[in-house]
Coordinates of C-alpha atoms in Angstrom, one line a residue:
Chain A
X1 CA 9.4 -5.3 -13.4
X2 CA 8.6 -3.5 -10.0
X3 CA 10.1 -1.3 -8.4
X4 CA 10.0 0.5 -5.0
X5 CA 11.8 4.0 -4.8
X6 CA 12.5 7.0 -3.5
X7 CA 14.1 8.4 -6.6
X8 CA 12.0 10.2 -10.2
X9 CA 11.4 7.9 -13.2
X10 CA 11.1 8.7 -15.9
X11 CA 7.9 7.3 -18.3
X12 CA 10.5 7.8 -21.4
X13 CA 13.3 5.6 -20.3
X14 CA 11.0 3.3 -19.0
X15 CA 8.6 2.7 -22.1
X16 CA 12.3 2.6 -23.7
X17 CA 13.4 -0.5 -21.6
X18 CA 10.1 -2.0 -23.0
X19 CA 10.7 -1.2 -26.2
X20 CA 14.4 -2.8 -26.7
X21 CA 13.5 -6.2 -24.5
X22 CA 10.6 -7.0 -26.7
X23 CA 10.2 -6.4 -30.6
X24 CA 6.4 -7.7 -31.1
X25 CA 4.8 -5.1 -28.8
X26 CA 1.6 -3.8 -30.8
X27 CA 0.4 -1.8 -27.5
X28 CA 1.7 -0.1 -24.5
X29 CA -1.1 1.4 -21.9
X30 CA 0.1 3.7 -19.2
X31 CA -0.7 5.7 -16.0
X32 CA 1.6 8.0 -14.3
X33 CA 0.2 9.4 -10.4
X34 CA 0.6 13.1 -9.9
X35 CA 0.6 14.8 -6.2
X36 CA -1.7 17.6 -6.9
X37 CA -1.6 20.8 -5.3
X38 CA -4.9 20.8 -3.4
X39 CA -6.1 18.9 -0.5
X40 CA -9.8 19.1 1.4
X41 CA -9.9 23.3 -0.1
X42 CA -6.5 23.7 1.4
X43 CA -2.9 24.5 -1.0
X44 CA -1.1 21.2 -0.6
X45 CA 2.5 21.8 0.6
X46 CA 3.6 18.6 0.5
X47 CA 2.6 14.5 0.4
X48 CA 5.0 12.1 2.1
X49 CA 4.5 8.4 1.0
X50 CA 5.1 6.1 3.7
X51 CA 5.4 1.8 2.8
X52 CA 6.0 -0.7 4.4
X53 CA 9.6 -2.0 3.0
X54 CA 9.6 -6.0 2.0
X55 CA 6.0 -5.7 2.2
X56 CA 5.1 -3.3 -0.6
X57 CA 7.7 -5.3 -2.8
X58 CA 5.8 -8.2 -2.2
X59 CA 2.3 -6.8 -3.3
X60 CA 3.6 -5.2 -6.3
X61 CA 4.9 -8.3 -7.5
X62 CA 1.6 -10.1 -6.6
X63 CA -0.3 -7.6 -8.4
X64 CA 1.9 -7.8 -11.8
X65 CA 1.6 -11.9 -11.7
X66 CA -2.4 -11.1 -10.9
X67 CA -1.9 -8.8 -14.6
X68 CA -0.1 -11.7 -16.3
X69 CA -2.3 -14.4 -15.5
X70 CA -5.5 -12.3 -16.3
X71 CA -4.1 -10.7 -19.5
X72 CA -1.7 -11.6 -22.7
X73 CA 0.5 -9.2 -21.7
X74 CA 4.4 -8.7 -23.4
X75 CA 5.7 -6.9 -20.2
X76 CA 4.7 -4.7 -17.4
X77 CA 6.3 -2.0 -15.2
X78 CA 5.0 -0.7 -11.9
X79 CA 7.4 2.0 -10.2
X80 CA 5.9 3.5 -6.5
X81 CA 8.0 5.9 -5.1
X82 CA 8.3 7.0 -1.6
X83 CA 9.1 9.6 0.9
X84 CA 8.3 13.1 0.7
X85 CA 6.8 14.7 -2.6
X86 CA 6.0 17.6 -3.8
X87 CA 3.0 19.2 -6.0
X88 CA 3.5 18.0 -9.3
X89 CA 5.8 15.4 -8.5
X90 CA 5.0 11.6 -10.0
X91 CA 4.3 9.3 -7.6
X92 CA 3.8 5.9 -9.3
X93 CA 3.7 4.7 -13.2
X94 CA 2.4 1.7 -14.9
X95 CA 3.2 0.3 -17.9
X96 CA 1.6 -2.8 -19.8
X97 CA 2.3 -3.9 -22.7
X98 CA 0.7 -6.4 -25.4
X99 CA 0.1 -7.0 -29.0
X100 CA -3.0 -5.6 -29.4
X101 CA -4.6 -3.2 -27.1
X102 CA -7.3 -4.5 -25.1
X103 CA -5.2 -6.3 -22.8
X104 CA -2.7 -3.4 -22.2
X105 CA -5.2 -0.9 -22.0
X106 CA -7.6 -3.6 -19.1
X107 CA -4.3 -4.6 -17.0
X108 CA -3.2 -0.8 -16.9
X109 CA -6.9 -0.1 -15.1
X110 CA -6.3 -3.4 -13.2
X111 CA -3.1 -2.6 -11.7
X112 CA -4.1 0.9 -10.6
X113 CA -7.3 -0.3 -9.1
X114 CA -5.7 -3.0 -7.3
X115 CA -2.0 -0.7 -6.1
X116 CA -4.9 1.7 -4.5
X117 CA -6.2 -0.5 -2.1
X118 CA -3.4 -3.5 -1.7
X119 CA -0.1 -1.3 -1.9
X120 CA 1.0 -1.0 1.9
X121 CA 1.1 2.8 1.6
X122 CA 0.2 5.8 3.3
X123 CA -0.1 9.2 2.4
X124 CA 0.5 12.1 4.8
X125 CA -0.8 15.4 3.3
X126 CA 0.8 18.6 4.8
X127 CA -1.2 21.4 4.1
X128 CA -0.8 25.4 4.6
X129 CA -3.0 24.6 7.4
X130 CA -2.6 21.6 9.1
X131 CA -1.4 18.1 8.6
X132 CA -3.2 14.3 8.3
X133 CA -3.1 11.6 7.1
X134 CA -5.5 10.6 4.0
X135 CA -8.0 8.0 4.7
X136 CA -8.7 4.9 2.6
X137 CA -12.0 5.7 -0.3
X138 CA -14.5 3.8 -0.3
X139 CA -15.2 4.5 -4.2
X140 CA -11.7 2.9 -4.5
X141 CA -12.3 -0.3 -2.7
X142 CA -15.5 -0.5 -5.0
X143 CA -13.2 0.0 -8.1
X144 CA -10.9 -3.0 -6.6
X145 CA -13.7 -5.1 -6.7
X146 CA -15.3 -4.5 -9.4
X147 CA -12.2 -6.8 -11.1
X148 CA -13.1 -9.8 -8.5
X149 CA -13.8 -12.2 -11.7
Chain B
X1 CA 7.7 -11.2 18.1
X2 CA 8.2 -7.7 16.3
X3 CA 5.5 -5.9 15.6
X4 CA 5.2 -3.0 13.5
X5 CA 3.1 0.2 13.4
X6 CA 1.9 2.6 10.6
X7 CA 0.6 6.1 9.8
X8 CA -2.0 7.4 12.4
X9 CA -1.3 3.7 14.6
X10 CA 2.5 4.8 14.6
X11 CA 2.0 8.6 15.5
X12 CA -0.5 8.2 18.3
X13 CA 2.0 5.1 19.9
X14 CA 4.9 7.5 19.2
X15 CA 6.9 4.3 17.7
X16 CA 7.5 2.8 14.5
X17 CA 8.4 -0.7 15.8
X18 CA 8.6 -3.0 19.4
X19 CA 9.6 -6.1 20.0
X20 CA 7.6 -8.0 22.5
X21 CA 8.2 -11.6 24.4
X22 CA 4.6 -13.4 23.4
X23 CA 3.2 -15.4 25.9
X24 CA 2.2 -18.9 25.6
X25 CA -1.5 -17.7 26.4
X26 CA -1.8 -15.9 23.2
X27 CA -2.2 -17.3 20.1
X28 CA -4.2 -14.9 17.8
X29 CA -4.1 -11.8 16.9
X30 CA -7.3 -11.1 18.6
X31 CA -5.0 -12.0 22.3
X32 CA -2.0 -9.9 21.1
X33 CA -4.8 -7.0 20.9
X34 CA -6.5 -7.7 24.1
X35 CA -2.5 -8.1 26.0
X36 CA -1.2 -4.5 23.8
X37 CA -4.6 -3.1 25.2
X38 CA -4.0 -4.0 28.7
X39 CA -0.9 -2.4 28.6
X40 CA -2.2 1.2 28.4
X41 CA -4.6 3.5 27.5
X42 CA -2.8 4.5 24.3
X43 CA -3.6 1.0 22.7
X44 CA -6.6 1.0 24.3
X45 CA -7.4 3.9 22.2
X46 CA -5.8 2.7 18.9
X47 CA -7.7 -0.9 19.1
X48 CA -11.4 0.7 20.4
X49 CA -12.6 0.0 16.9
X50 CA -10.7 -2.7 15.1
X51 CA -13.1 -2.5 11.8
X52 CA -10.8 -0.1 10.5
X53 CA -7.7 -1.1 11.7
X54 CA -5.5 -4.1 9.4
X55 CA -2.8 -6.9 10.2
X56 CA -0.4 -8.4 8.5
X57 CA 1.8 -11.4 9.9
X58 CA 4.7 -11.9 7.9
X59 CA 3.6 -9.6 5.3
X60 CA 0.5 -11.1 4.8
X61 CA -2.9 -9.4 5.0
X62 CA -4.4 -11.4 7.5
X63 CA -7.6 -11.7 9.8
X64 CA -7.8 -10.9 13.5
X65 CA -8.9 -14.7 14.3
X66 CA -5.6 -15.7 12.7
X67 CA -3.3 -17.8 15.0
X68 CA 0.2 -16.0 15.9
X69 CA 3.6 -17.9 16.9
X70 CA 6.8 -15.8 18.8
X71 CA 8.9 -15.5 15.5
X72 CA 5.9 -13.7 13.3
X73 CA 6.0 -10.1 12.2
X74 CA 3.2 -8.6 12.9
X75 CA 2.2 -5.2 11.7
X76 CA -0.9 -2.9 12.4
X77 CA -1.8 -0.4 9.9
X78 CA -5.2 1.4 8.7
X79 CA -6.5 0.5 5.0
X80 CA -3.8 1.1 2.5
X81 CA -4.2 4.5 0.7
X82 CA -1.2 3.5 -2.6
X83 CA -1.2 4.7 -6.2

């Protein structure tokens, strides 16, 4: 399941939904995104997630199948939200599921890796200073690649 | 053709979106880039250094040398920053 919001999840409900759909999960793996409260030295006021709608529905989707063809996964989730958060506010959550826990814990890293650098977003840090927008790390199109094979 | 703009791309242009009449002439994206350059100094700006600058047509991450028709989406954004 993907979904692209503006609204809160919550990791409870969701593992929950899991949980009820499927009865021979033997391992769930999962990665909630926080906005933290610093930026480049300066207090972080806020983060506003920009997407590109259709698009970022599309490459979430591709990156679950990418999961399910790579790993024996039960189920997955993948919630990105959108718009403008606030320190300490979740910004995205992934949850894969499987009998035993190699796969879960592998596709959780995968999906991560991969929403980093293929999710259309952009992040727009607003600072106590100044605002810009955050550019693209190299160390995370290494981590994208590294899953190549 | 409508093509869209993000982040930094969208801010400097001061538009999220335009719709443009392609002409016959171009077909790539490399064209559309030379004919949005000509236009004015703005995307002349945006498109001096198109290493760090991405397109999608129809919601595809594409390649410059890709060939463009009238009813594409086009959209013009830097690398991706999600999770």
């Amino acid at each position: 399941m993907i979904s692209v919001q503006k609204n809160n999840f919550s990791i409870n409900e969701e593992l929950s939904k899991l949980k009820i759909k499927y009865n021979n999960i033997g391992a769930i793996s999962n990665f909630i995104g926080i906005v933290r409260d610093k930026s480049k030295q300066s207090n972080l006021v806020s983060m506003t997630l920009e997407h590109y709608p259709g698009m970022a529905e599309k490459m979430l989707t591709e990156i679950e199948n990418q999961a399910l063809s790579r790993w024996n996964l039960i189920g997955s989730t993948i919630i990105h939200r959108y718009g403008e958060l606030f320190p300490g506010d979740q910004i995205v959550l992934v949850i894969t599921a499987s009998e035993h826990r190699k796969d879960a814990v592998e596709s959780c890293h995968f999906i991560i890796d991969w929403l980093k650098t293929k999710g259309p977003f952009w992040k727009y840090e607003k600072t106590n200073r100044a605002g810009f927008w955050v550019e693209a790390k190299e160390t995370d199109k290494k981590e994208e690649l590294k899953w190549k094979t | 053709m409508k093509i869209l703009y993000f982040s930094w791309i969208k801010d400097k242009l001061g538009k999220s979106e335009e719709n443009i009449i392609l002409q016959e002439q171009i077909k790539t994206v490399e064209q559309l880039v030379i004919f949005l350059q000509n236009k004015n100094d703005i995307y002349k700006d945006i498109f001096k250094d198109n290493k760090i600058i991405k397109v999608s047509i129809n919601m595809e991450v594409s390649n410059f040398k890709d060939s463009i028709s009238d009813q594409d989406e086009i959209a013009f954004f830097p690398p991706m920053t999600g999770g």
